[in-house]
mmCIF file of N, CA, C and O in Angstrom:
data_model
loop_
_atom_site.group_PDB
_atom_site.id
_atom_site.type_symbol
_atom_site.label_atom_id
_atom_site.label_comp_id
_atom_site.label_asym_id
_atom_site.label_seq_id
_atom_site.Cartn_x
_atom_site.Cartn_y
_atom_site.Cartn_z
ATOM 1 N N UNK Q 324 133.198 144.485 83.681
ATOM 2 C CA UNK Q 324 133.518 143.409 82.759
ATOM 3 C C UNK Q 324 133.106 143.746 81.333
ATOM 4 O O UNK Q 324 133.526 143.089 80.408
ATOM 5 N N UNK Q 325 132.276 144.778 81.202
ATOM 6 C CA UNK Q 325 131.808 145.138 79.875
ATOM 7 C C UNK Q 325 132.953 145.611 78.981
ATOM 8 O O UNK Q 325 132.997 145.313 77.792
ATOM 9 N N UNK Q 326 133.918 146.334 79.554
ATOM 10 C CA UNK Q 326 135.042 146.821 78.753
ATOM 11 C C UNK Q 326 135.892 145.669 78.242
ATOM 12 O O UNK Q 326 136.363 145.678 77.104
ATOM 13 N N UNK Q 327 136.076 144.667 79.067
ATOM 14 C CA UNK Q 327 136.851 143.491 78.645
ATOM 15 C C UNK Q 327 136.119 142.738 77.543
ATOM 16 O O UNK Q 327 136.754 142.240 76.597
ATOM 17 N N UNK Q 328 134.806 142.656 77.641
ATOM 18 C CA UNK Q 328 134.057 141.935 76.612
ATOM 19 C C UNK Q 328 134.109 142.674 75.279
ATOM 20 O O UNK Q 328 134.127 142.047 74.221
ATOM 21 N N UNK Q 329 134.159 144.003 75.312
ATOM 22 C CA UNK Q 329 134.287 144.770 74.067
ATOM 23 C C UNK Q 329 135.638 144.498 73.409
ATOM 24 O O UNK Q 329 135.724 144.293 72.189
ATOM 25 N N UNK Q 330 136.691 144.470 74.222
ATOM 26 C CA UNK Q 330 138.021 144.184 73.668
ATOM 27 C C UNK Q 330 138.100 142.767 73.108
ATOM 28 O O UNK Q 330 138.691 142.540 72.046
ATOM 29 N N UNK Q 331 137.506 141.795 73.813
ATOM 30 C CA UNK Q 331 137.511 140.425 73.311
ATOM 31 C C UNK Q 331 136.692 140.298 72.031
ATOM 32 O O UNK Q 331 137.049 139.528 71.140
ATOM 33 N N UNK Q 332 135.605 141.044 71.925
ATOM 34 C CA UNK Q 332 134.810 141.010 70.698
ATOM 35 C C UNK Q 332 135.610 141.549 69.518
ATOM 36 O O UNK Q 332 135.601 140.963 68.432
ATOM 37 N N UNK Q 333 136.309 142.652 69.723
ATOM 38 C CA UNK Q 333 137.145 143.214 68.654
ATOM 39 C C UNK Q 333 138.239 142.229 68.270
ATOM 40 O O UNK Q 333 138.524 142.019 67.080
ATOM 41 N N UNK Q 334 138.843 141.603 69.260
ATOM 42 C CA UNK Q 334 139.888 140.619 68.993
ATOM 43 C C UNK Q 334 139.332 139.419 68.217
ATOM 44 O O UNK Q 334 139.959 138.920 67.276
ATOM 45 N N UNK Q 335 138.127 138.959 68.582
ATOM 46 C CA UNK Q 335 137.505 137.854 67.868
ATOM 47 C C UNK Q 335 137.192 138.197 66.425
ATOM 48 O O UNK Q 335 137.370 137.378 65.522
ATOM 49 N N UNK Q 336 136.744 139.444 66.181
ATOM 50 C CA UNK Q 336 136.464 139.873 64.812
ATOM 51 C C UNK Q 336 137.744 139.913 63.984
ATOM 52 O O UNK Q 336 137.751 139.495 62.821
ATOM 53 N N UNK Q 337 138.831 140.378 64.577
ATOM 54 C CA UNK Q 337 140.106 140.397 63.849
ATOM 55 C C UNK Q 337 140.582 138.987 63.527
ATOM 56 O O UNK Q 337 141.137 138.739 62.446
ATOM 57 N N UNK Q 338 140.374 138.058 64.439
ATOM 58 C CA UNK Q 338 140.749 136.665 64.181
ATOM 59 C C UNK Q 338 139.894 136.082 63.062
ATOM 60 O O UNK Q 338 140.390 135.340 62.206
ATOM 61 N N UNK Q 339 138.612 136.433 63.035
ATOM 62 C CA UNK Q 339 137.742 135.961 61.954
ATOM 63 C C UNK Q 339 138.213 136.505 60.609
ATOM 64 O O UNK Q 339 138.246 135.781 59.610
ATOM 65 N N UNK Q 340 138.599 137.784 60.574
ATOM 66 C CA UNK Q 340 139.114 138.352 59.326
ATOM 67 C C UNK Q 340 140.390 137.637 58.876
ATOM 68 O O UNK Q 340 140.580 137.395 57.680
ATOM 69 N N UNK Q 341 141.254 137.291 59.818
ATOM 70 C CA UNK Q 341 142.465 136.535 59.463
ATOM 71 C C UNK Q 341 142.098 135.157 58.936
ATOM 72 O O UNK Q 341 142.718 134.659 57.985
ATOM 73 N N UNK Q 342 141.094 134.517 59.525
ATOM 74 C CA UNK Q 342 140.649 133.214 59.040
ATOM 75 C C UNK Q 342 140.069 133.289 57.644
ATOM 76 O O UNK Q 342 140.306 132.408 56.812
ATOM 77 N N UNK Q 343 139.321 134.342 57.361
ATOM 78 C CA UNK Q 343 138.772 134.523 56.015
ATOM 79 C C UNK Q 343 139.890 134.759 55.010
ATOM 80 O O UNK Q 343 139.854 134.242 53.881
ATOM 81 N N UNK Q 344 140.898 135.509 55.419
ATOM 82 C CA UNK Q 344 142.040 135.772 54.539
ATOM 83 C C UNK Q 344 142.772 134.477 54.196
ATOM 84 O O UNK Q 344 143.145 134.250 53.045
ATOM 85 N N UNK Q 345 142.958 133.613 55.184
ATOM 86 C CA UNK Q 345 143.624 132.333 54.934
ATOM 87 C C UNK Q 345 142.714 131.408 54.148
ATOM 88 O O UNK Q 345 143.158 130.670 53.275
ATOM 89 N N UNK Q 346 141.414 131.445 54.431
ATOM 90 C CA UNK Q 346 140.454 130.590 53.738
ATOM 91 C C UNK Q 346 140.444 130.862 52.232
ATOM 92 O O UNK Q 346 140.256 129.948 51.441
ATOM 93 N N UNK Q 347 140.658 132.117 51.850
ATOM 94 C CA UNK Q 347 140.633 132.450 50.426
ATOM 95 C C UNK Q 347 141.902 132.032 49.694
ATOM 96 O O UNK Q 347 141.987 132.198 48.476
ATOM 97 N N UNK Q 348 142.883 131.500 50.403
ATOM 98 C CA UNK Q 348 144.053 130.929 49.739
ATOM 99 C C UNK Q 348 145.330 131.706 49.892
ATOM 100 O O UNK Q 348 146.294 131.433 49.184
ATOM 101 N N UNK Q 349 145.385 132.668 50.768
ATOM 102 C CA UNK Q 349 146.604 133.445 50.974
ATOM 103 C C UNK Q 349 147.452 132.779 52.057
ATOM 104 O O UNK Q 349 147.025 132.652 53.189
ATOM 105 N N UNK Q 350 148.633 132.348 51.685
ATOM 106 C CA UNK Q 350 149.515 131.689 52.655
ATOM 107 C C UNK Q 350 150.703 132.564 53.025
ATOM 108 O O UNK Q 350 151.572 132.131 53.768
ATOM 109 N N UNK Q 351 150.761 133.802 52.526
ATOM 110 C CA UNK Q 351 151.914 134.636 52.830
ATOM 111 C C UNK Q 351 151.848 135.247 54.218
ATOM 112 O O UNK Q 351 152.753 135.976 54.619
ATOM 113 N N UNK Q 352 150.794 134.969 54.980
ATOM 114 C CA UNK Q 352 150.717 135.466 56.355
ATOM 115 C C UNK Q 352 151.681 134.692 57.261
ATOM 116 O O UNK Q 352 152.091 135.179 58.303
ATOM 117 N N UNK Q 353 152.062 133.499 56.830
ATOM 118 C CA UNK Q 353 152.963 132.661 57.613
ATOM 119 C C UNK Q 353 154.414 132.971 57.252
ATOM 120 O O UNK Q 353 154.718 133.257 56.093
ATOM 121 N N UNK Q 354 155.320 132.902 58.215
ATOM 122 C CA UNK Q 354 156.741 133.091 57.892
ATOM 123 C C UNK Q 354 157.236 132.005 56.938
ATOM 124 O O UNK Q 354 156.675 130.917 56.870
ATOM 125 N N UNK Q 355 158.284 132.311 56.225
ATOM 126 C CA UNK Q 355 158.802 131.351 55.237
ATOM 127 C C UNK Q 355 159.363 130.101 55.889
ATOM 128 O O UNK Q 355 159.358 129.040 55.295
ATOM 129 N N UNK Q 356 159.836 130.197 57.099
ATOM 130 C CA UNK Q 356 160.400 129.012 57.746
ATOM 131 C C UNK Q 356 159.318 128.099 58.311
ATOM 132 O O UNK Q 356 159.571 126.969 58.667
ATOM 133 N N UNK Q 357 158.093 128.613 58.415
ATOM 134 C CA UNK Q 357 156.978 127.782 58.879
ATOM 135 C C UNK Q 357 156.428 127.035 57.682
ATOM 136 O O UNK Q 357 156.033 127.633 56.692
ATOM 137 N N UNK Q 358 156.416 125.736 57.768
ATOM 138 C CA UNK Q 358 156.049 124.932 56.612
ATOM 139 C C UNK Q 358 154.542 124.692 56.568
ATOM 140 O O UNK Q 358 154.022 123.740 57.126
ATOM 141 N N UNK Q 359 153.832 125.593 55.929
ATOM 142 C CA UNK Q 359 152.402 125.425 55.697
ATOM 143 C C UNK Q 359 152.239 124.938 54.272
ATOM 144 O O UNK Q 359 152.827 125.484 53.343
ATOM 145 N N UNK Q 360 151.438 123.915 54.111
ATOM 146 C CA UNK Q 360 151.194 123.395 52.776
ATOM 147 C C UNK Q 360 150.473 124.459 51.947
ATOM 148 O O UNK Q 360 149.595 125.155 52.441
ATOM 149 N N UNK Q 361 150.851 124.599 50.719
ATOM 150 C CA UNK Q 361 150.183 125.549 49.829
ATOM 151 C C UNK Q 361 148.984 124.931 49.138
ATOM 152 O O UNK Q 361 148.466 125.478 48.185
ATOM 153 N N UNK Q 362 148.552 123.808 49.638
ATOM 154 C CA UNK Q 362 147.399 123.132 49.094
ATOM 155 C C UNK Q 362 146.144 123.953 49.423
ATOM 156 O O UNK Q 362 145.902 124.273 50.578
ATOM 157 N N UNK Q 363 145.316 124.304 48.445
ATOM 158 C CA UNK Q 363 144.120 125.114 48.719
ATOM 159 C C UNK Q 363 143.143 124.431 49.678
ATOM 160 O O UNK Q 363 142.486 125.105 50.468
ATOM 161 N N UNK Q 364 143.062 123.118 49.625
ATOM 162 C CA UNK Q 364 142.156 122.418 50.536
ATOM 163 C C UNK Q 364 142.629 122.548 51.981
ATOM 164 O O UNK Q 364 141.817 122.721 52.899
ATOM 165 N N UNK Q 365 143.933 122.494 52.198
ATOM 166 C CA UNK Q 365 144.468 122.646 53.551
ATOM 167 C C UNK Q 365 144.277 124.071 54.059
ATOM 168 O O UNK Q 365 143.959 124.288 55.223
ATOM 169 N N UNK Q 366 144.456 125.066 53.181
ATOM 170 C CA UNK Q 366 144.253 126.447 53.593
ATOM 171 C C UNK Q 366 142.791 126.708 53.932
ATOM 172 O O UNK Q 366 142.487 127.458 54.861
ATOM 173 N N UNK Q 367 141.860 126.073 53.220
ATOM 174 C CA UNK Q 367 140.441 126.202 53.569
ATOM 175 C C UNK Q 367 140.153 125.554 54.913
ATOM 176 O O UNK Q 367 139.402 126.087 55.721
ATOM 177 N N UNK Q 368 140.748 124.396 55.159
ATOM 178 C CA UNK Q 368 140.580 123.720 56.441
ATOM 179 C C UNK Q 368 141.123 124.587 57.581
ATOM 180 O O UNK Q 368 140.449 124.781 58.592
ATOM 181 N N UNK Q 369 142.312 125.120 57.396
ATOM 182 C CA UNK Q 369 142.930 125.958 58.417
ATOM 183 C C UNK Q 369 142.132 127.245 58.627
ATOM 184 O O UNK Q 369 141.924 127.679 59.766
ATOM 185 N N UNK Q 370 141.639 127.841 57.557
ATOM 186 C CA UNK Q 370 140.819 129.034 57.661
ATOM 187 C C UNK Q 370 139.528 128.775 58.409
ATOM 188 O O UNK Q 370 139.092 129.591 59.228
ATOM 189 N N UNK Q 371 138.907 127.616 58.147
ATOM 190 C CA UNK Q 371 137.684 127.255 58.883
ATOM 191 C C UNK Q 371 137.945 127.139 60.366
ATOM 192 O O UNK Q 371 137.138 127.608 61.193
ATOM 193 N N UNK Q 372 139.035 126.517 60.746
ATOM 194 C CA UNK Q 372 139.352 126.345 62.169
ATOM 195 C C UNK Q 372 139.619 127.691 62.834
ATOM 196 O O UNK Q 372 139.204 127.924 63.970
ATOM 197 N N UNK Q 373 140.292 128.601 62.136
ATOM 198 C CA UNK Q 373 140.573 129.919 62.698
ATOM 199 C C UNK Q 373 139.278 130.728 62.837
ATOM 200 O O UNK Q 373 139.081 131.434 63.833
ATOM 201 N N UNK Q 374 138.364 130.613 61.885
ATOM 202 C CA UNK Q 374 137.074 131.297 61.980
ATOM 203 C C UNK Q 374 136.277 130.766 63.164
ATOM 204 O O UNK Q 374 135.638 131.536 63.899
ATOM 205 N N UNK Q 375 136.318 129.464 63.394
ATOM 206 C CA UNK Q 375 135.611 128.874 64.533
ATOM 207 C C UNK Q 375 136.185 129.400 65.840
ATOM 208 O O UNK Q 375 135.441 129.703 66.785
ATOM 209 N N UNK Q 376 137.500 129.536 65.924
ATOM 210 C CA UNK Q 376 138.130 130.091 67.127
ATOM 211 C C UNK Q 376 137.668 131.529 67.351
ATOM 212 O O UNK Q 376 137.368 131.933 68.479
ATOM 213 N N UNK Q 377 137.574 132.317 66.285
ATOM 214 C CA UNK Q 377 137.113 133.693 66.399
ATOM 215 C C UNK Q 377 135.685 133.778 66.911
ATOM 216 O O UNK Q 377 135.370 134.600 67.780
ATOM 217 N N UNK Q 378 134.799 132.918 66.375
ATOM 218 C CA UNK Q 378 133.423 132.915 66.856
ATOM 219 C C UNK Q 378 133.323 132.437 68.301
ATOM 220 O O UNK Q 378 132.469 132.907 69.058
ATOM 221 N N UNK Q 379 134.193 131.526 68.702
ATOM 222 C CA UNK Q 379 134.214 131.070 70.094
ATOM 223 C C UNK Q 379 134.618 132.206 71.027
ATOM 224 O O UNK Q 379 134.017 132.378 72.096
ATOM 225 N N UNK Q 380 135.595 132.987 70.640
ATOM 226 C CA UNK Q 380 136.016 134.132 71.461
ATOM 227 C C UNK Q 380 134.882 135.148 71.566
ATOM 228 O O UNK Q 380 134.621 135.687 72.648
ATOM 229 N N UNK Q 381 134.173 135.395 70.467
ATOM 230 C CA UNK Q 381 133.045 136.323 70.513
ATOM 231 C C UNK Q 381 131.938 135.778 71.406
ATOM 232 O O UNK Q 381 131.324 136.518 72.183
ATOM 233 N N UNK Q 382 131.673 134.487 71.329
ATOM 234 C CA UNK Q 382 130.640 133.860 72.172
ATOM 235 C C UNK Q 382 130.978 134.031 73.648
ATOM 236 O O UNK Q 382 130.114 134.402 74.457
ATOM 237 N N UNK Q 383 132.233 133.779 74.019
ATOM 238 C CA UNK Q 383 132.622 133.937 75.419
ATOM 239 C C UNK Q 383 132.631 135.392 75.844
ATOM 240 O O UNK Q 383 132.392 135.699 77.007
ATOM 241 N N UNK Q 384 132.881 136.303 74.921
ATOM 242 C CA UNK Q 384 132.823 137.721 75.306
ATOM 243 C C UNK Q 384 131.396 138.157 75.548
ATOM 244 O O UNK Q 384 131.147 139.008 76.407
ATOM 245 N N UNK Q 385 130.439 137.588 74.836
ATOM 246 C CA UNK Q 385 129.021 137.878 75.110
ATOM 247 C C UNK Q 385 128.639 137.352 76.488
ATOM 248 O O UNK Q 385 127.958 138.033 77.258
ATOM 249 N N UNK Q 386 129.112 136.165 76.819
ATOM 250 C CA UNK Q 386 128.842 135.620 78.151
ATOM 251 C C UNK Q 386 129.516 136.479 79.221
ATOM 252 O O UNK Q 386 128.935 136.749 80.267
ATOM 253 N N UNK Q 387 130.707 136.960 78.949
ATOM 254 C CA UNK Q 387 131.418 137.812 79.885
ATOM 255 C C UNK Q 387 130.698 139.137 80.094
ATOM 256 O O UNK Q 387 130.707 139.678 81.208
ATOM 257 N N UNK Q 388 130.057 139.650 79.065
ATOM 258 C CA UNK Q 388 129.345 140.914 79.223
ATOM 259 C C UNK Q 388 128.076 140.759 80.052
ATOM 260 O O UNK Q 388 127.585 141.729 80.620
ATOM 261 N N UNK Q 389 127.550 139.552 80.138
ATOM 262 C CA UNK Q 389 126.341 139.323 80.927
ATOM 263 C C UNK Q 389 126.627 139.157 82.401
ATOM 264 O O UNK Q 389 125.723 139.265 83.226
ATOM 265 N N UNK Q 390 127.869 138.913 82.752
ATOM 266 C CA UNK Q 390 128.240 138.711 84.160
ATOM 267 C C UNK Q 390 128.305 140.031 84.874
ATOM 268 O O UNK Q 390 128.734 141.012 84.452
#
Protein backbone atom coordinates (compact mmCIF):
# COMPACT_ATOMS: atom_id res chain seq x y z
CA UNK A 1 0.00 0.00 0.00
CA UNK A 2 3.01 2.25 0.36
CA UNK A 3 3.34 2.69 -3.42
CA UNK A 4 -0.28 3.78 -3.70
CA UNK A 5 0.16 6.28 -0.89
CA UNK A 6 3.17 7.80 -2.67
CA UNK A 7 1.14 8.25 -5.85
CA UNK A 8 -1.76 9.78 -3.92
CA UNK A 9 0.63 12.16 -2.16
CA UNK A 10 2.04 13.34 -5.49
CA UNK A 11 -1.47 13.75 -6.84
CA UNK A 12 -2.50 15.75 -3.75
CA UNK A 13 0.51 18.05 -4.14
CA UNK A 14 -0.37 18.69 -7.79
CA UNK A 15 -3.95 19.53 -6.79
CA UNK A 16 -2.63 21.95 -4.16
CA UNK A 17 -0.47 23.65 -6.80
CA UNK A 18 -3.54 23.99 -9.05
CA UNK A 19 -5.48 25.49 -6.13
CA UNK A 20 -2.72 28.01 -5.47
CA UNK A 21 -2.68 28.92 -9.16
CA UNK A 22 -6.43 29.57 -9.12
CA UNK A 23 -6.21 31.35 -5.75
CA UNK A 24 -3.80 33.91 -7.22
CA UNK A 25 -6.42 34.93 -9.78
CA UNK A 26 -5.71 32.89 -12.90
CA UNK A 27 -8.95 31.76 -14.52
CA UNK A 28 -7.52 30.59 -17.85
CA UNK A 29 -7.23 27.03 -16.53
CA UNK A 30 -10.96 26.64 -17.20
CA UNK A 31 -12.33 26.13 -20.72
CA UNK A 32 -14.01 29.13 -22.30
CA UNK A 33 -17.39 27.44 -22.37
CA UNK A 34 -17.25 26.85 -18.61
CA UNK A 35 -18.67 29.93 -16.98
CA UNK A 36 -16.41 30.75 -14.06
CA UNK A 37 -16.83 34.20 -12.62
CA UNK A 38 -13.75 36.35 -13.08
CA UNK A 39 -14.40 37.89 -9.71
CA UNK A 40 -11.16 37.72 -7.64
CA UNK A 41 -13.10 36.90 -4.47
CA UNK A 42 -14.73 33.90 -6.15
CA UNK A 43 -11.39 32.67 -7.50
CA UNK A 44 -9.92 32.89 -3.98
CA UNK A 45 -12.89 30.94 -2.62
CA UNK A 46 -12.53 28.29 -5.32
CA UNK A 47 -8.76 28.11 -4.80
CA UNK A 48 -9.24 27.60 -1.06
CA UNK A 49 -11.64 24.72 -1.65
CA UNK A 50 -9.25 23.06 -4.12
CA UNK A 51 -6.34 23.41 -1.66
CA UNK A 52 -8.47 21.80 1.06
CA UNK A 53 -9.23 18.87 -1.27
CA UNK A 54 -5.50 18.47 -1.95
CA UNK A 55 -4.67 18.39 1.76
CA UNK A 56 -7.47 15.87 2.33
CA UNK A 57 -6.00 13.56 -0.31
CA UNK A 58 -2.57 13.86 1.31
CA UNK A 59 -4.07 13.13 4.75
CA UNK A 60 -5.75 9.97 3.47
CA UNK A 61 -2.56 8.88 1.72
CA UNK A 62 -0.71 9.13 5.04
CA UNK A 63 -3.39 6.96 6.62
CA UNK A 64 -3.10 4.55 3.70
CA UNK A 65 0.64 4.27 4.19
CA UNK A 66 0.14 3.24 7.81
CA UNK A 67 -2.09 0.31 6.89
